[in-house]
Amino acid sequence: MSSSSPPVVPPNPKQAKWDYLNSLESSPKMSRWEYLNSLDNNKMENAESIRIPNIAPTDFGGETFYNEPIDNSKSSLVSTGGGGGSHHPVSNSKYRVIRWFQDRSKLFLMTCAGLILIAIIVMSTTLGGNTNKSSSANNKVTAADTASLAPSEILYLFNDEIKINVKTTAAPKPSYWIGLWQSTQVPGDVYTISDVPPAMWLTLNACEDEDEDNCTPPAKEQVVTFSENTKWQSDYTIAWPLCNGKWTACVIDEETLGNLGCSDQDFAVYGGNCDGVCQPATESVSSEVHLNPTPGAAVSKIAFGSCFEPGNQIDGKLWDHMRQTFQPDLWVWLGDNAYADGEDLERKRSAYNLGKSDPFYKEHGPLAEPKIPVTGTWDDHDSGSDNTGAEYQCHKGAQDEFAYWFNLPESDPRHPAQGSNQQHGVYSSLMFSKPGAPDVNGVHLVMLDVRTSRSPTFEENGYCQEENSTVLGDAQWEWLEAELQEKSKIKVIATGMQVMQPTDQLFNDVESYCANDGDTFFNAIDDIEEDKRWLGTRFEGWQQIPQEKVRLMKLLQKTINSGKAEKIVIISGDMHWGEMMAKAMPPHAETGDPAQVLYEVTASGIDKNWPTADFNANRIRVRSADTQGDGVYQRECKFPFRYKGKDYNDCVDLDQDALWCALEVDADMKNEYVTGQWGNCMAKELELVPRANITSSGENSCQDRLHVCSARANYGGIEVDWDNNVMKLSIFTPHANDPVAAEVRIGF
């Protein structure tokens, strides 16, 4: 099955704009301006004046022959097809050739010149008019272009060829393609990157990849066949066979993204199950029921986690610590709540049921009595498959299983009981009150869906959309912007993927990122004052589409500056480790928003870990340092370190002009400083979190103390001290000697 989606950008998005326009021209002799002219109702707006071809203003013994500027709003350009490379106006009514003659010989010469000129204009008008007519017919999309479609049959047996009768009001352009959608996922009048991609699609004009001079344009009426032999021009294998259910065909114009028309009648496929592809599960939903949170309830403590692998657990220690020691008001799942990759919805239901029947989760976790309210979002392994986004074709069925796992009420817009009104995506929010003040909005929990509408991040995942790449999709962005207008003391933003890690340009091939258009991609990184020296991980996250990452972070910055929140914390999963991050958002030049600090806590792994020393320049550090004076403070000092026989637990100025610390120590040599592994220390007042506000055990840390990567399992916690206006962010590792792996305290 292909994960590719149909193009919504030029076939080679990195091709220069003018080269792309040339590639669309039906005549190789047609100029770029002529092509633009043919697309713009025969108007040419950017040329200031055009002179009669091949004849410049000439002095004939003191007399001048010239033409006046053309009224560009009324002139049309056509190609001469000849030398000189000039353009002829179709109408010569706008020319006034003013001739002055002082003797008969000059009159004779000028008369000859005038006759030659008239002949040239007449010939070019006749020939050029025909060229323009042909160009307009083949290249111009008018508002009247529509398509009517009808399936040849209304019922197809599983694996049968599917034939669609297509009729367009004009001969199909190379930009026209036909797609097949499940009948509940048909795009609207305009096909956008937020729409569900079709399961299969084909172009309607094969001239796109043929020699245009030898290619016969397709007829207005044709029969398009989809089968197991169907392939797209880039050799992506098309999804086949179509699964049981109702289907609709539509024609989309890639250039305008307009939906030219859909079949008036659906067709149905029956008689097979696609080996489970997108077929509703038949296994009974678990009888174990999660308790949903109550909107408006008083909340001070939130526990959260992700990447739930029930079979990996050896005991109930994590859940016991969560329930008995931390004692949260609710639990938030951050995705990979079940591992069930693929389109087999039976497998997804079984995985969810397994989680609820797990004895540790059932008898010690949120399901145990008294029940702890549960909510959350999803990530790739429960929404689709590893690293997939909008290209995954079974989101509807996967969302239904999500609703059953969380025991959402049928009135919830995400629930399948909503039918055609079911929300596309699992994003949601909950507003909780401040304890003792039911009329005061305390914690606002906003849970994002980073999978349902996310664009492909690499070409192998689907069609690259460059600067049009999205994480949330238009509908969710609109919802989020409105949601953040709700005032609260604290906002907690839940996301399946990490947000703050930098876009690493040193160890990652960012040229292969789908979102990299060479322009907005790097502008976004620059906009938050990061560059190619900022290190990040090699794993998936918002940083692979930095345009969207920066959009989110700026929106959160604006939310604080507009008084809608006093502090914002992002909670994320996915990584199979825990860590804490902070980012100082610079003042926004366009809006004037002042600088603000945002925070993020990642908690991932029940029971899972990933003991690898990955860098993250935005990770909170006990004390920050650069690398041998390079001025980029993204390394953490290793305390204590031994230098010249003495131990130090802070930066020193020995043998240097500036304060420095060890970046690596030799534990076998009593933490001896490793020669050459040093960095200059950041000024204490520039640290985003003072050292006094950080506690860490270092027991299961890898790269930095707040990078908790080797614990058997971890979960996160947010505790709000409403009396003292202090928020405590924690990563817990209940199997370790010290169950508090990391803790950061911030005021609000």
XYZ file of C-alpha atoms in Angstrom:
748
model
C 0.000 0.000 0.000
C 1.299 3.434 -0.853
C 1.581 6.128 1.736
C 1.838 8.775 -0.954
C -0.734 11.519 -1.221
C -1.640 13.464 -4.368
C 0.353 16.554 -5.196
C -0.912 19.880 -3.941
C 2.270 21.739 -4.954
C 4.289 21.794 -8.197
C 5.692 18.377 -9.129
C 9.211 19.573 -8.368
C 8.708 22.095 -5.549
C 12.417 22.991 -5.378
C 12.478 24.030 -9.049
C 12.732 27.783 -9.562
C 9.399 29.524 -10.041
C 10.083 30.674 -13.576
C 11.460 27.282 -14.622
C 8.320 25.660 -13.269
C 6.116 28.049 -15.231
C 8.091 27.290 -18.377
C 7.632 23.582 -17.778
C 3.864 24.071 -17.976
C 3.875 25.946 -21.285
C 2.253 24.069 -24.126
C 4.483 25.690 -26.734
C 8.260 25.715 -26.151
C 8.374 28.996 -28.050
C 5.887 30.697 -25.776
C 7.483 33.139 -23.374
C 6.904 33.269 -19.634
C 4.960 36.483 -19.882
C 2.731 34.963 -22.529
C 2.053 31.994 -20.296
C 1.166 34.216 -17.370
C -0.944 36.285 -19.714
C -2.899 33.235 -20.838
C -3.678 32.394 -17.205
C -4.780 35.911 -16.363
C -7.648 36.504 -18.780
C -5.256 37.828 -21.401
C -4.024 40.666 -19.195
C -0.363 41.514 -18.824
C 0.359 43.655 -15.823
C 4.107 43.903 -15.344
C 5.481 45.339 -18.593
C 5.647 49.126 -18.519
C 5.617 49.513 -22.296
C 6.190 47.382 -25.357
C 7.646 48.636 -28.611
C 6.937 47.456 -32.129
C 9.219 44.442 -32.673
C 12.673 44.843 -34.122
C 12.272 48.565 -34.812
C 13.666 50.948 -32.259
C 12.977 54.693 -32.322
C 14.906 55.807 -35.409
C 16.033 59.189 -36.595
C 15.488 59.689 -40.349
C 17.380 62.855 -40.929
C 15.908 64.588 -37.925
C 12.441 63.076 -38.150
C 11.378 60.515 -35.498
C 9.424 57.328 -35.951
C 8.073 55.967 -32.653
C 5.250 54.213 -30.888
C 3.384 55.187 -27.758
C 3.182 52.970 -24.613
C 0.524 50.299 -24.782
C -2.476 50.267 -22.452
C -1.489 47.067 -20.658
C -4.908 46.468 -19.170
C -6.359 45.902 -22.622
C -3.523 44.418 -24.661
C -2.830 40.758 -25.317
C 0.536 39.233 -26.155
C 1.210 36.521 -28.667
C 4.376 34.840 -29.800
C 5.826 35.604 -33.227
C 7.701 32.349 -33.241
C 10.563 34.178 -34.921
C 13.792 35.987 -34.164
C 14.170 39.124 -32.177
C 12.320 37.703 -29.183
C 9.863 40.625 -29.170
C 6.107 40.604 -28.703
C 3.350 41.838 -30.953
C 0.183 43.475 -29.670
C -2.851 41.824 -31.200
C -4.614 45.085 -31.920
C -2.837 47.982 -33.582
C -5.545 50.453 -32.618
C -3.318 51.637 -29.787
C -0.457 52.566 -32.145
C -0.241 56.010 -33.489
C 2.720 56.279 -35.856
C 3.492 59.968 -36.210
C 5.463 60.714 -39.304
C 6.875 63.991 -40.415
C 8.242 64.327 -43.951
C 10.134 67.257 -45.403
C 10.660 66.066 -48.970
C 9.325 63.500 -51.446
C 12.325 61.174 -51.269
C 11.875 60.826 -47.559
C 8.153 60.300 -48.135
C 8.943 57.413 -50.482
C 11.336 55.796 -47.983
C 8.909 56.191 -45.119
C 6.011 54.854 -47.198
C 7.993 51.688 -47.942
C 8.887 51.289 -44.302
C 5.276 51.787 -43.313
C 4.021 49.149 -45.768
C 6.584 46.629 -44.479
C 5.560 47.397 -40.919
C 1.853 46.926 -41.668
C 2.551 43.593 -43.344
C 4.504 42.389 -40.303
C 1.730 43.414 -37.926
C -1.012 41.772 -39.993
C 0.903 38.507 -40.340
C 1.834 38.346 -36.688
C -1.710 39.187 -35.609
C -3.129 36.364 -37.731
C -0.556 33.769 -36.774
C -0.235 34.949 -33.201
C -3.974 35.001 -32.673
C -4.161 31.338 -33.553
C -1.275 30.566 -31.216
C -2.953 32.394 -28.396
C -6.224 30.642 -29.011
C -4.539 27.262 -28.812
C -2.644 28.243 -25.700
C -5.769 29.438 -23.989
C -7.662 26.287 -24.796
C -4.969 23.993 -23.495
C -3.588 25.924 -20.535
C -6.209 28.228 -19.122
C -8.573 27.105 -16.375
C -11.753 29.119 -16.338
C -14.397 29.332 -13.689
C -16.617 27.245 -15.948
C -14.337 24.197 -15.855
C -16.219 21.431 -14.093
C -16.249 17.677 -14.061
C -19.069 15.190 -13.811
C -18.294 11.655 -12.724
C -20.189 8.406 -12.516
C -19.016 4.914 -11.593
C -19.566 2.329 -14.313
C -21.083 0.083 -11.659
C -22.545 0.842 -8.253
C -21.305 -2.461 -6.806
C -17.821 -3.892 -7.298
C -16.601 -7.220 -6.075
C -13.472 -7.073 -3.942
C -10.359 -6.781 -6.181
C -12.412 -6.009 -9.331
C -11.227 -3.268 -11.660
C -13.035 -0.032 -10.874
C -14.060 2.141 -13.808
C -15.110 5.767 -13.465
C -16.729 7.705 -16.321
C -15.336 11.238 -16.355
C -16.593 14.176 -18.378
C -14.964 17.614 -18.165
C -16.172 20.831 -19.750
C -12.705 21.368 -21.246
C -9.971 18.976 -22.284
C -8.230 17.921 -19.060
C -5.033 19.777 -18.240
C -1.964 17.917 -16.983
C -2.814 19.339 -13.550
C -6.137 17.454 -13.381
C -6.217 14.261 -11.347
C -8.948 11.937 -10.154
C -8.973 10.461 -6.668
C -11.040 7.913 -4.766
C -12.170 8.742 -1.232
C -14.239 6.924 1.330
C -17.638 8.554 1.031
C -17.370 10.135 4.509
C -14.029 11.816 3.700
C -14.742 13.648 0.438
C -12.967 17.044 0.125
C -14.892 20.285 -0.163
C -14.818 22.864 -2.957
C -11.099 23.406 -2.393
C -8.726 20.512 -1.763
C -6.307 21.441 1.020
C -3.488 19.702 2.851
C -5.868 19.339 5.796
C -8.159 17.061 3.787
C -7.860 13.302 3.995
C -5.755 12.126 1.027
C -7.455 9.785 -1.429
C -6.791 6.075 -1.198
C -5.912 6.047 -4.903
C -5.432 8.688 -7.586
C -4.368 9.137 -11.210
C -3.730 12.061 -13.539
C -6.268 12.660 -16.302
C -3.770 13.970 -18.873
C -0.826 11.742 -19.760
C 0.816 14.617 -21.663
C 2.355 15.736 -18.396
C 5.254 13.333 -18.873
C 5.171 12.960 -22.640
C 6.640 14.917 -25.539
C 3.869 17.476 -25.947
C 4.429 17.757 -29.691
C 3.672 14.056 -30.077
C 1.043 13.749 -27.393
C -2.638 13.795 -28.187
C -4.560 15.649 -25.451
C -7.233 13.496 -23.841
C -10.850 13.830 -24.756
C -13.353 15.603 -22.563
C -14.981 12.237 -21.913
C -12.936 9.248 -20.794
C -13.116 6.139 -18.662
C -10.510 5.910 -15.905
C -9.618 2.447 -14.648
C -8.217 1.661 -11.205
C -6.714 -1.777 -10.689
C -3.824 -3.613 -9.094
C -1.677 -2.558 -12.065
C -2.371 1.135 -11.539
C 0.669 3.236 -10.765
C 1.352 6.920 -10.504
C 4.033 8.673 -12.579
C 6.578 8.652 -9.740
C 6.200 4.895 -9.380
C 4.588 5.042 -5.969
C 2.476 1.911 -5.654
C -1.172 2.818 -5.343
C -3.239 1.361 -2.514
C -5.017 -1.728 -3.748
C -7.471 -3.300 -3.348
C -10.059 -0.880 -2.081
C -11.667 -2.119 1.083
C -15.315 -2.857 1.686
C -17.500 0.205 2.000
C -18.802 3.194 0.062
C -16.506 5.245 -2.156
C -16.659 8.533 -4.078
C -14.577 9.808 -7.006
C -13.600 13.484 -7.445
C -11.509 15.478 -9.925
C -9.027 17.984 -8.486
C -7.069 20.675 -10.316
C -3.579 20.702 -8.843
C -2.918 24.282 -9.956
C -5.937 25.887 -8.307
C -6.625 23.123 -5.751
C -10.230 23.408 -6.861
C -12.549 20.407 -6.637
C -14.029 20.314 -10.142
C -16.669 17.800 -9.194
C -17.450 14.498 -7.488
C -19.564 11.550 -8.517
C -23.232 12.109 -7.760
C -23.576 8.473 -6.786
C -21.275 6.488 -4.516
C -20.119 3.028 -5.450
C -19.625 0.164 -3.047
C -16.946 -2.504 -2.716
C -17.857 -5.785 -1.082
C -16.842 -9.423 -0.799
C -13.432 -9.079 0.897
C -11.784 -7.680 3.978
C -8.422 -6.351 2.682
C -6.749 -8.618 5.226
C -8.227 -6.411 7.899
C -7.435 -3.072 6.248
C -9.740 -0.404 7.724
C -12.384 -2.984 8.549
C -14.255 -2.378 11.825
C -13.083 -4.611 14.651
C -15.381 -7.403 15.759
C -13.794 -8.241 19.114
C -15.825 -6.897 22.018
C -14.636 -3.675 23.600
C -13.168 -4.202 27.066
C -15.680 -4.029 29.891
C -13.165 -2.044 31.953
C -14.163 1.616 31.939
C -12.008 4.712 32.363
C -13.412 7.547 34.429
C -13.642 10.752 32.391
C -12.514 14.027 34.020
C -15.182 16.488 35.109
C -14.864 19.911 33.442
C -14.577 22.626 36.058
C -13.265 20.285 38.753
C -10.548 21.605 41.066
C -7.124 20.436 39.900
C -3.673 20.901 41.437
C -1.824 17.774 40.267
C -1.608 16.207 36.815
C 0.240 12.959 36.085
C 1.098 11.957 32.533
C 2.915 9.345 30.496
C 3.145 7.650 27.115
C 4.447 4.619 25.237
C 2.512 1.980 27.161
C 3.800 -1.565 26.662
C 1.834 -3.645 29.192
C 3.786 -6.829 28.538
C 7.060 -5.148 29.518
C 5.934 -4.381 33.045
C 7.316 -6.512 35.877
C 5.314 -5.015 38.729
C 2.972 -2.205 39.723
C 5.626 0.123 41.185
C 5.044 2.944 38.736
C 1.296 2.920 39.262
C 1.640 2.578 43.031
C 3.923 5.605 43.165
C 1.564 7.575 40.961
C -1.484 6.665 43.036
C -0.072 6.621 46.572
C 2.812 9.101 46.521
C 2.045 11.700 43.870
C -1.760 11.369 44.176
C -2.822 13.199 40.997
C -6.223 14.649 40.217
C -6.094 13.097 36.746
C -3.897 11.044 34.409
C -3.102 12.196 30.839
C -2.032 9.753 28.130
C 0.283 11.397 25.572
C 0.169 8.823 22.807
C 1.387 5.360 21.888
C -1.242 4.327 24.401
C -1.214 1.001 22.580
C 1.226 -0.472 20.072
C -0.825 -1.630 17.104
C 0.759 -0.398 13.876
C -1.045 -0.906 10.589
C -4.545 -0.808 9.135
C -5.811 -3.843 11.027
C -8.363 -2.285 13.378
C -8.926 -5.655 15.019
C -5.325 -5.499 16.156
C -5.799 -1.994 17.550
C -8.825 -3.024 19.574
C -7.006 -6.076 20.911
C -4.046 -3.906 21.940
C -6.317 -1.460 23.764
C -8.160 -4.299 25.463
C -4.831 -5.791 26.511
C -3.910 -2.523 28.195
C -7.112 -2.453 30.220
C -6.811 -6.097 31.201
C -3.180 -5.716 32.286
C -3.186 -6.614 36.017
C -0.829 -3.792 37.008
C -2.809 -1.127 35.147
C -6.133 -2.597 36.258
C -5.287 -3.215 39.914
C -2.783 -0.413 40.600
C -3.324 2.167 37.855
C -6.136 4.587 37.000
C -8.672 1.740 36.624
C -8.255 0.655 40.238
C -10.673 1.946 42.878
C -11.012 4.763 43.578
C -10.639 5.504 39.908
C -8.420 8.322 38.716
C -9.893 10.351 35.828
C -8.179 9.652 32.501
C -7.905 11.735 29.324
C -5.327 12.275 26.598
C -4.344 12.299 22.957
C -2.533 9.874 20.642
C 0.662 9.466 18.636
C 1.783 7.357 15.674
C 1.627 3.772 16.983
C -1.986 4.094 18.133
C -3.227 6.518 15.464
C -1.649 4.683 12.536
C 1.839 3.279 12.044
C 5.370 4.327 12.908
C 5.991 7.966 11.891
C 2.794 8.228 9.840
C 0.520 11.232 9.586
C -2.270 12.220 7.208
C -1.165 9.621 4.653
C -2.453 6.824 6.913
C -5.793 5.751 5.426
C -7.604 4.325 8.464
C -7.755 7.329 10.795
C -11.550 7.129 11.031
C -11.475 3.569 12.354
C -8.454 4.274 14.555
C -10.248 7.282 16.045
C -13.242 5.103 16.836
C -10.969 2.728 18.773
C -9.442 5.723 20.558
C -12.940 6.767 21.643
C -13.668 3.288 22.996
C -10.317 3.141 24.864
C -11.018 6.430 26.654
C -14.710 5.561 27.080
C -15.750 8.886 25.624
C -19.457 9.674 25.957
C -21.451 9.462 22.736
C -22.022 13.219 22.954
C -18.288 13.850 22.527
C -17.566 15.226 19.027
C -14.763 12.640 18.629
C -17.109 9.680 19.168
C -18.333 7.587 16.197
C -21.904 8.032 17.433
C -21.684 11.527 15.949
C -21.866 9.965 12.483
C -21.184 12.435 9.699
C -20.640 15.155 12.329
C -17.769 13.282 13.960
C -14.746 15.536 14.452
C -11.819 14.728 12.173
C -9.069 14.272 14.744
C -8.853 13.632 18.499
C -7.902 17.118 19.727
C -9.804 18.371 22.781
C -9.539 20.548 25.881
C -10.597 20.681 29.503
C -10.824 23.706 31.786
C -10.316 23.085 35.496
C -10.877 25.440 38.406
C -8.539 26.700 41.072
C -9.111 24.761 44.334
C -11.302 26.753 46.679
C -12.279 29.145 43.881
C -14.694 27.374 41.525
C -15.230 30.552 39.492
C -11.511 30.971 38.725
C -10.036 29.127 35.753
C -6.959 27.407 37.106
C -5.433 24.810 34.770
C -6.466 24.751 31.112
C -5.492 21.411 29.541
C -5.270 21.597 25.733
C -4.629 18.277 23.966
C -3.387 18.387 20.379
C -3.625 15.798 17.610
C -0.268 15.786 15.797
C -1.014 12.831 13.502
C -4.368 13.024 11.744
C -3.492 16.017 9.551
C 0.305 16.031 9.712
C 2.070 16.262 6.368
C 4.718 13.717 5.367
C 8.104 14.565 6.865
C 10.155 12.520 4.380
C 9.507 11.610 0.758
C 9.169 7.922 1.585
C 6.164 8.805 3.790
C 4.283 10.577 1.018
C 4.228 13.605 -1.241
C 6.383 16.467 0.102
C 4.464 19.723 0.624
C 7.414 21.985 1.500
C 6.299 25.353 2.917
C 2.691 24.079 2.919
C 3.587 21.283 5.336
C 1.420 21.211 8.441
C 1.306 19.449 11.794
C -2.195 20.326 12.941
C -4.110 21.171 9.769
C -6.245 24.259 9.184
C -9.259 23.196 11.242
C -7.220 22.349 14.330
C -5.159 25.542 14.080
C -8.366 27.565 13.986
C -9.699 25.638 16.962
C -6.448 26.094 18.921
C -6.292 29.836 18.340
C -9.840 30.171 19.667
C -9.132 27.831 22.583
C -6.162 29.881 23.749
C -8.389 32.927 24.045
C -9.912 31.308 27.135
C -8.248 32.909 30.145
C -6.655 30.715 32.828
C -3.813 30.865 35.321
C -1.876 28.015 33.716
C -2.122 26.310 30.353
C -0.840 22.785 29.790
C -0.406 21.854 26.120
C -0.342 18.088 25.521
C 1.263 16.757 22.334
C 2.367 13.311 21.221
C 5.678 14.628 19.815
C 8.301 16.890 21.337
C 8.047 20.565 20.426
C 11.118 22.394 21.698
C 14.056 20.342 20.516
C 16.010 22.279 17.871
C 16.131 21.366 14.206
C 19.548 19.739 14.198
C 21.422 20.705 11.033
C 24.765 19.195 12.008
C 23.961 15.505 12.410
C 20.713 15.367 10.412
C 20.226 15.644 6.658
C 17.740 18.514 6.705
C 17.871 18.667 2.897
C 15.781 15.489 2.945
C 13.075 17.029 5.147
C 9.849 17.484 3.206
C 9.228 20.868 4.841
C 12.570 22.234 3.654
C 11.792 24.713 0.896
C 15.134 26.465 1.344
C 13.362 29.617 2.496
C 10.580 29.524 5.110
C 12.219 26.440 6.655
C 15.384 28.298 7.648
C 13.576 31.588 8.273
C 11.525 29.871 10.976
C 14.663 28.552 12.661
C 16.260 31.995 12.526
C 13.084 33.571 13.867
C 13.592 31.977 17.289
C 17.313 32.739 17.265
C 18.558 29.244 16.587
C 20.968 28.228 13.847
C 22.918 25.272 12.480
C 25.085 25.166 15.606
C 22.089 24.266 17.789
C 22.057 20.537 18.417
C 18.967 18.344 18.610
C 18.066 14.697 18.419
C 17.807 12.612 15.275
C 14.266 11.511 16.113
C 10.815 12.633 15.063
C 9.248 15.808 16.411
C 7.817 19.218 15.589
C 11.339 20.366 14.674
C 11.074 18.473 11.373
C 8.522 21.087 10.306
C 10.049 24.175 11.964
C 7.531 26.504 10.319
C 4.775 24.843 12.370
C 6.885 24.548 15.517
C 7.630 28.266 15.497
C 4.007 29.078 14.725
C 2.931 27.153 17.830
C 5.569 28.663 20.091
C 4.808 32.201 18.923
C 1.122 31.574 19.535
C 1.878 30.440 23.087
C 4.104 33.481 23.597
C 1.273 35.713 22.418
C -1.140 33.930 24.758
C 0.961 34.899 27.770
C 1.519 38.449 26.556
C -2.198 38.952 25.986
C -2.925 38.002 29.600
C -4.675 34.725 28.745
C -2.177 32.672 30.815
C 0.507 33.341 33.386
C 2.605 30.266 32.573
C 2.473 27.662 29.802
C 3.939 24.166 30.024
C 4.052 21.670 27.161
C 3.889 17.970 28.013
C 5.025 15.442 25.410
C 5.775 11.752 24.876
C 7.204 9.510 22.142
C 10.929 9.492 23.035
C 11.135 6.495 25.438
C 12.894 8.789 27.891
C 12.122 11.719 30.138
C 13.592 15.214 29.926
C 12.877 18.866 30.666
C 13.283 21.821 28.341
C 12.933 25.588 28.433
C 13.005 28.109 25.593
C 13.335 31.880 25.816
C 11.149 33.144 22.982
C 12.695 36.377 21.689
C 10.629 39.556 21.327
C 8.389 39.320 18.275
C 9.444 41.989 15.792
C 6.126 42.142 13.899
C 3.669 42.044 16.802
C 5.846 43.631 19.444
C 5.256 40.728 21.831
C 7.837 40.779 24.637
C 10.106 37.818 25.300
C 8.650 34.911 27.262
C 9.982 31.601 28.578
C 8.116 28.395 27.672
C 8.658 25.015 29.339
C 8.324 21.398 28.235
C 8.357 18.082 30.096
C 8.692 14.795 28.203
C 7.609 11.596 29.937
C 7.768 8.438 27.867
C 8.171 4.780 28.690
C 5.895 2.358 30.597
C 7.946 0.200 30.587
C 10.359 1.453 27.952
C 13.649 3.323 27.773
C 16.196 4.468 25.219
C 19.642 4.856 26.825
C 21.360 7.038 24.264
C 23.299 10.273 24.750
C 21.399 12.622 22.443
C 21.992 16.351 22.496
C 19.227 18.897 22.951
C 20.290 22.540 23.073
C 17.008 23.543 24.754
C 17.306 21.050 27.598
C 17.301 22.548 31.103
C 20.789 22.238 32.597
C 22.195 22.465 36.098
C 24.745 24.911 34.686
C 25.189 25.720 31.000
C 28.487 25.966 29.142
C 29.691 26.396 25.584
C 32.268 24.198 23.842
C 35.787 25.555 24.222
C 34.612 29.144 24.039
C 32.442 28.901 20.887
C 29.691 30.992 22.526
C 26.864 28.476 22.028
C 25.721 27.511 25.522
C 24.159 24.092 24.946
C 26.371 21.812 27.020
C 26.009 20.956 30.693
C 28.784 21.255 33.256
C 29.662 17.965 34.947
C 29.709 18.515 38.700
C 31.656 17.662 40.685
C 34.838 17.584 38.604
C 38.418 17.197 39.739
C 41.144 19.496 38.445
C 44.736 19.485 39.641
C 43.869 17.345 42.619
C 40.910 19.398 43.845
C 37.143 18.857 43.490
C 34.849 21.617 42.223
C 31.072 21.822 42.326
C 30.789 25.051 40.380
C 32.524 26.924 37.582
C 36.106 28.081 38.176
C 38.514 30.581 36.633
C 41.706 28.588 37.190
C 44.160 28.937 34.294
C 41.510 30.759 32.220
C 40.362 34.340 31.737
C 36.728 33.273 32.143
C 34.723 30.920 34.327
C 34.836 27.401 32.953
C 33.821 23.841 33.835
C 34.418 20.264 32.740
C 32.135 18.881 30.034
C 33.325 15.299 30.527
C 34.790 13.544 33.562
C 36.414 10.171 34.133
C 34.324 8.414 36.777
C 37.007 5.766 37.258
C 39.475 8.518 38.132
C 37.352 10.232 40.811
C 35.591 12.455 38.246
C 38.871 13.769 36.870
C 38.430 16.456 34.199
C 39.005 14.942 30.739
C 41.666 17.000 29.002
C 40.247 19.236 26.289
C 36.641 18.707 27.396
C 35.919 22.149 28.809
C 33.598 25.068 28.152
C 33.034 28.613 29.311
C 30.115 28.918 31.718
C 26.994 30.930 30.946
C 26.376 33.798 33.352
C 24.107 32.597 36.157
C 21.569 35.344 35.558
C 21.045 34.090 31.998
C 20.045 30.560 33.016
C 16.343 30.039 32.295
C 15.980 28.007 35.486
C 18.317 28.854 38.382
C 20.361 25.961 39.733
C 18.702 26.437 43.116
C 15.352 25.540 41.501
C 16.596 22.258 40.032
C 16.780 18.873 41.743
C 18.087 15.775 39.974
C 19.273 12.370 41.089
C 21.478 11.773 38.041
C 20.856 8.065 38.582
C 19.432 7.260 35.155
C 20.726 10.222 33.181
C 22.538 10.081 29.858
C 23.659 13.296 28.144
C 22.549 15.691 30.899
C 21.156 15.311 34.402
C 17.642 16.208 33.276
C 17.836 13.718 30.406
C 16.416 10.612 32.107
C 16.999 7.893 29.566
C 17.908 4.585 31.218
C 15.254 4.123 33.899
C 13.053 1.071 33.575
C 9.985 3.297 33.351
C 9.081 6.923 33.932
C 6.095 9.222 34.187
C 5.705 12.965 34.607
C 3.962 15.217 37.066
C 2.824 18.833 37.373
C 1.993 20.103 40.848
C 0.641 23.611 41.397
C 1.090 25.342 44.752
C -1.715 27.861 44.443
C -0.920 29.561 47.762
C 2.699 30.360 46.854
C 2.250 30.633 43.067
C 4.852 27.952 42.378
C 4.601 25.128 39.851
C 6.696 21.975 40.240
C 7.541 19.910 37.154
C 8.767 16.373 37.805
C 9.994 13.194 36.134
C 9.452 10.144 38.317
C 11.328 6.823 38.043
C 9.715 4.604 40.698
C 12.041 1.633 40.090
C 15.161 3.691 40.844
C 16.763 4.219 44.244
C 15.562 7.818 44.102
C 12.121 7.891 42.474
C 12.400 11.627 41.786
C 14.746 11.689 38.798
C 14.314 15.390 38.041
C 12.379 18.323 39.438
C 12.129 21.964 38.383
C 10.317 24.726 40.272
C 9.031 27.808 38.467
C 6.981 30.726 39.725
C 3.909 32.255 38.131
